[in-house]
Coordinates of C-alpha atoms in Angstrom, one line a residue:
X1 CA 21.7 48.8 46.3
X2 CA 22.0 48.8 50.1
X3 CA 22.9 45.1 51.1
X4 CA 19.1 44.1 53.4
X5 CA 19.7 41.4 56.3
X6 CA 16.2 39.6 56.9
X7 CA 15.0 37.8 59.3
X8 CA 11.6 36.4 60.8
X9 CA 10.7 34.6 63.8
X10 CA 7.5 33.9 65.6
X11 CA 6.8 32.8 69.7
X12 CA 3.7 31.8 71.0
X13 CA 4.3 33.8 74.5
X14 CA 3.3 32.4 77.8
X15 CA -0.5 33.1 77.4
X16 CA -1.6 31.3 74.6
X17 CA -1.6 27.4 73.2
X18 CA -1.6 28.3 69.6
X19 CA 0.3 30.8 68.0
X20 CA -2.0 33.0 65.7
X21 CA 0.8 35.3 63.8
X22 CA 1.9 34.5 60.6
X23 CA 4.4 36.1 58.3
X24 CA 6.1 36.0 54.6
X25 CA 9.5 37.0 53.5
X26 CA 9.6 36.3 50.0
X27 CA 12.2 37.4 47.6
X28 CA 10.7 38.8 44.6
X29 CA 13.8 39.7 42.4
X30 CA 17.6 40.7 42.8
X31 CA 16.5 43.9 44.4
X32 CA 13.1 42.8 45.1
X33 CA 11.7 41.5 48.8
X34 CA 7.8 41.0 50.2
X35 CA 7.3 41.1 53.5
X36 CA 4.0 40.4 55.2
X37 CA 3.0 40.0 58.7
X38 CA -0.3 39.0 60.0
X39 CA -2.2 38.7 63.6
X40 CA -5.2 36.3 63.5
X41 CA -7.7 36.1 65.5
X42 CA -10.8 34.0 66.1
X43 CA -12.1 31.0 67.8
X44 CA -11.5 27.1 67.2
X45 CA -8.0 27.4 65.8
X46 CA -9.7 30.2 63.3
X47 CA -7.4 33.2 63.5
X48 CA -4.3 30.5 62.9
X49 CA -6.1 29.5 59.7
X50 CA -6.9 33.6 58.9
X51 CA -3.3 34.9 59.1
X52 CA -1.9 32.1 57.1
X53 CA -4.8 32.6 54.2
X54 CA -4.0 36.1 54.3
X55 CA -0.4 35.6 54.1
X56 CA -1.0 33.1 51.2
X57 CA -3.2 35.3 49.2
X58 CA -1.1 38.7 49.3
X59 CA 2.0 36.4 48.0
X60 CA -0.1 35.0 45.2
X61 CA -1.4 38.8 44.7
X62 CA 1.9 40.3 44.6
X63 CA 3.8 37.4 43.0
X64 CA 7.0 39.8 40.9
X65 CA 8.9 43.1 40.5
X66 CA 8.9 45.8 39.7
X67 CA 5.1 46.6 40.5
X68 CA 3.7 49.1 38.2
X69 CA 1.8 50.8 40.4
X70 CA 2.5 49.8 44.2
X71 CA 0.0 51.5 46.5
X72 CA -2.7 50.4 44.2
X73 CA -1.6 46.7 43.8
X74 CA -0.6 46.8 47.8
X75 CA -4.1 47.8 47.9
X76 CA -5.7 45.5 46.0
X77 CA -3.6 42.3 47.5
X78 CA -5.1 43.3 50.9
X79 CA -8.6 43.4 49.5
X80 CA -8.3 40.3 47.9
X81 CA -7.4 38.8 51.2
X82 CA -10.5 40.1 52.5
X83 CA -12.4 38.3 50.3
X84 CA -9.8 35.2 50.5
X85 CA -10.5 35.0 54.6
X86 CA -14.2 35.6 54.6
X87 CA -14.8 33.1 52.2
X88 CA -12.9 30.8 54.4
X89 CA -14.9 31.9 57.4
X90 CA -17.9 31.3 55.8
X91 CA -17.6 27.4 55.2
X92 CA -15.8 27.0 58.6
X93 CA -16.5 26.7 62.1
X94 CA -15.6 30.0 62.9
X95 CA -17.2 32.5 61.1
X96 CA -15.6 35.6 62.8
X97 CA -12.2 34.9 62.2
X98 CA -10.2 37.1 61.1
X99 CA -6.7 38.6 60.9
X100 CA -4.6 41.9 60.9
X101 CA -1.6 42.4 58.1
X102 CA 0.7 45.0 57.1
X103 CA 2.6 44.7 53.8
X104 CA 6.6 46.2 52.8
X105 CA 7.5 46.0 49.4
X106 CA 10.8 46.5 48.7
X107 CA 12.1 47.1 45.5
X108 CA 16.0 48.7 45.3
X109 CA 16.3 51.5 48.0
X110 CA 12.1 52.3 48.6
X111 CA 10.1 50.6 50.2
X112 CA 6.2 51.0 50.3
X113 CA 4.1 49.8 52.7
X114 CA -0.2 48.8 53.6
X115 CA -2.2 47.7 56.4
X116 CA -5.1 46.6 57.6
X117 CA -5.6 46.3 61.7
X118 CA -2.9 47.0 64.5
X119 CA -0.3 44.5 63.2
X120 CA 3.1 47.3 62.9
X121 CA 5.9 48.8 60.7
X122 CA 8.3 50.8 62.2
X123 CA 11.8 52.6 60.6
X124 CA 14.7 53.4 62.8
X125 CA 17.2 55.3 61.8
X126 CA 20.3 56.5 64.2
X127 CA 18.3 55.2 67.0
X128 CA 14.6 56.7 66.9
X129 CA 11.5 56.3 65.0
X130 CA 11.1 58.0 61.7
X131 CA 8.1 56.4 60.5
X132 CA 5.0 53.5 61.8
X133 CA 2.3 52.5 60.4
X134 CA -1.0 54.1 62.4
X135 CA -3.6 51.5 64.1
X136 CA -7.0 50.7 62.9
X137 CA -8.7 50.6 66.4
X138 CA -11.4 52.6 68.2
X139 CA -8.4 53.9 70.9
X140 CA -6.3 55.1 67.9
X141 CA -9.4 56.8 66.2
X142 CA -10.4 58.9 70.3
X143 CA -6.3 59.8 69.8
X144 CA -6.8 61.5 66.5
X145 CA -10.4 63.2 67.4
X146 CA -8.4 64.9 70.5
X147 CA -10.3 62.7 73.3
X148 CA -7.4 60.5 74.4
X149 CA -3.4 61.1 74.7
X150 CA -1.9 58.1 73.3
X151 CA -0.5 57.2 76.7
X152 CA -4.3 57.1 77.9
X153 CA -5.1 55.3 74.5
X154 CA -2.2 52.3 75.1
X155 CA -3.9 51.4 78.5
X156 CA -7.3 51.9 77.6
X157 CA -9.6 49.0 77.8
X158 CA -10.8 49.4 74.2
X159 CA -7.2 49.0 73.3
X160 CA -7.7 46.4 70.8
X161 CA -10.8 46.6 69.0
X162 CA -10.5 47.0 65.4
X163 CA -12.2 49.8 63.0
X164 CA -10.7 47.5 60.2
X165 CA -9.7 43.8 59.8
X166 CA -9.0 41.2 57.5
X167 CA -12.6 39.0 57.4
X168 CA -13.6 38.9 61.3
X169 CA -17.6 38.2 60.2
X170 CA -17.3 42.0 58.4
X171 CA -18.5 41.4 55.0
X172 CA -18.4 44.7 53.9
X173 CA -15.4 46.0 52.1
X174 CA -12.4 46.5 54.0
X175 CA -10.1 49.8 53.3
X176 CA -6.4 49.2 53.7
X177 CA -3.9 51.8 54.6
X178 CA -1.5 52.6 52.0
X179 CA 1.2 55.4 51.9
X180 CA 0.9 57.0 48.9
X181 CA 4.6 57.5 48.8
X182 CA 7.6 54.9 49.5
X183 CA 9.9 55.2 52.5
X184 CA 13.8 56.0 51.0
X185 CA 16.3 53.6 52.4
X186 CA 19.2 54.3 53.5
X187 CA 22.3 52.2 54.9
X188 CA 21.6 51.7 58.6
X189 CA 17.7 51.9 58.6
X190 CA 15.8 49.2 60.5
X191 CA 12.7 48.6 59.4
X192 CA 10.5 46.1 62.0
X193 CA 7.5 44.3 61.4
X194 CA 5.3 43.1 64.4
X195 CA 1.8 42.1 65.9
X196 CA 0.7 43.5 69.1
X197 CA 2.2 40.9 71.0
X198 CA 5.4 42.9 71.0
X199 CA 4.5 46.5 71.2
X200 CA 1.8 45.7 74.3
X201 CA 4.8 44.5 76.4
X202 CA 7.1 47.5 75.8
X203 CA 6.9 51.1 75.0
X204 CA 7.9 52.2 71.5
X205 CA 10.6 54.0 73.0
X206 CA 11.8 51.2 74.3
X207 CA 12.2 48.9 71.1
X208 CA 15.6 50.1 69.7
X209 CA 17.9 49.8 72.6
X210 CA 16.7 46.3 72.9
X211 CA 18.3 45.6 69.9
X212 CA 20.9 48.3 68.9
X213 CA 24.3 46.4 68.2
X214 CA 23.3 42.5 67.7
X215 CA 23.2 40.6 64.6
X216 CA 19.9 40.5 63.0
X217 CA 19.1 36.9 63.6
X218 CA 19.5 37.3 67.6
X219 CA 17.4 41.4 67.2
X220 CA 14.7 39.2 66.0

């Protein structure tokens, strides 16, 4: 087993009172790590209160290893936080709130991953990206249909609104992202987990030589 170094922090930037992110890092066996990462959003504190729930509710979904069936439990845990948030909403004061997440279980050397919104994966590996999770927004949907280049898409106005999210007054079922297959690791992969508020201030491109050469703790 390839030794993992893990580390989480969140910032509430300069724009912003509250911080609405929310994350996990939960060991789930020698070999064996969750790792969730969600953006909230919402009024009256709500999307601070929807990205913890979330969190909450895929730890208590996914709670040991080995999984039996990963992309259908991954699945399953981000459809139970669905439920989990818009429950929530409904007896709040916020009834739109709502929250992004994406999901990497680990388990030895693969790791599989799920997503719901524009909250990010991304694997490095001798410097460049080799895989990233794919946005649920209108922008990213224009990209695939051929009417935007993604360097039109990362500017446009409609940037951020979601095609899928956790809750956010949707009561319909939500349908997660989930790679079918697991991501090999090898020794020297990075794998990075992150809301918008990172990837809106820098191009992907960009990311890696940030952080290429420091200890973990101070990349974060």
């Amino acid at each position: 087993m390839t030794t993992l170094y893990i580390h989480g922090q969140k910032d509430v930037g300069q724009q912003r009172e509250r911080n609405e992110d929310d994350y996990r890092i939960t060991p789930r066996g020698a070999e064996s790590w969750l790792l969730v990462v969600c953006d909230g959003m919402g009024g009256h504190g709500g999307g601070h209160i929807a990205s913890a729930v979330a969190c909450e509710t895929i730890t208590q979904h996914l709670p040991a290893a080995p999984l039996p069936e990963p992309p259908a439990e991954i699945y399953e845990a981000l459809r139970t936080a669905n439920v989990a948030v818009t429950q929530r909403a409904e007896c709040s004061s916020d009834p739109a709130m709502g929250t992004t997440a994406v999901i990497a279980w680990i388990e030895d050397e693969q790791c599989w991953t799920g997503w719901v919104g524009d909250s990010r994966l991304y694997r490095f590996r001798g410097g460049h990206i080799i895989d990233q999770t794919i946005d649920h927004t209108r922008v990213q949907a224009m990209v695939e249909m051929g009417l935007l280049s993604p360097e039109q898409a990362k500017d446009h106005p409609d940037a951020h609104i979601l095609t899928q999210a956790i809750g956010g007054g949707d009561r319909s079922d939500v349908r997660p992202s989930v790679w079918n297959e697991p991501m090999e690791l090898e020794h020297g992969d990075v794998l990075l987990m992150c809301s918008d508020g990172l990837y809106d201030l820098i191009d992907d491109t960009e990311i890696y030589p940030l952080i290429a050469g420091l200890h973990y703790q101070k990349a974060v």
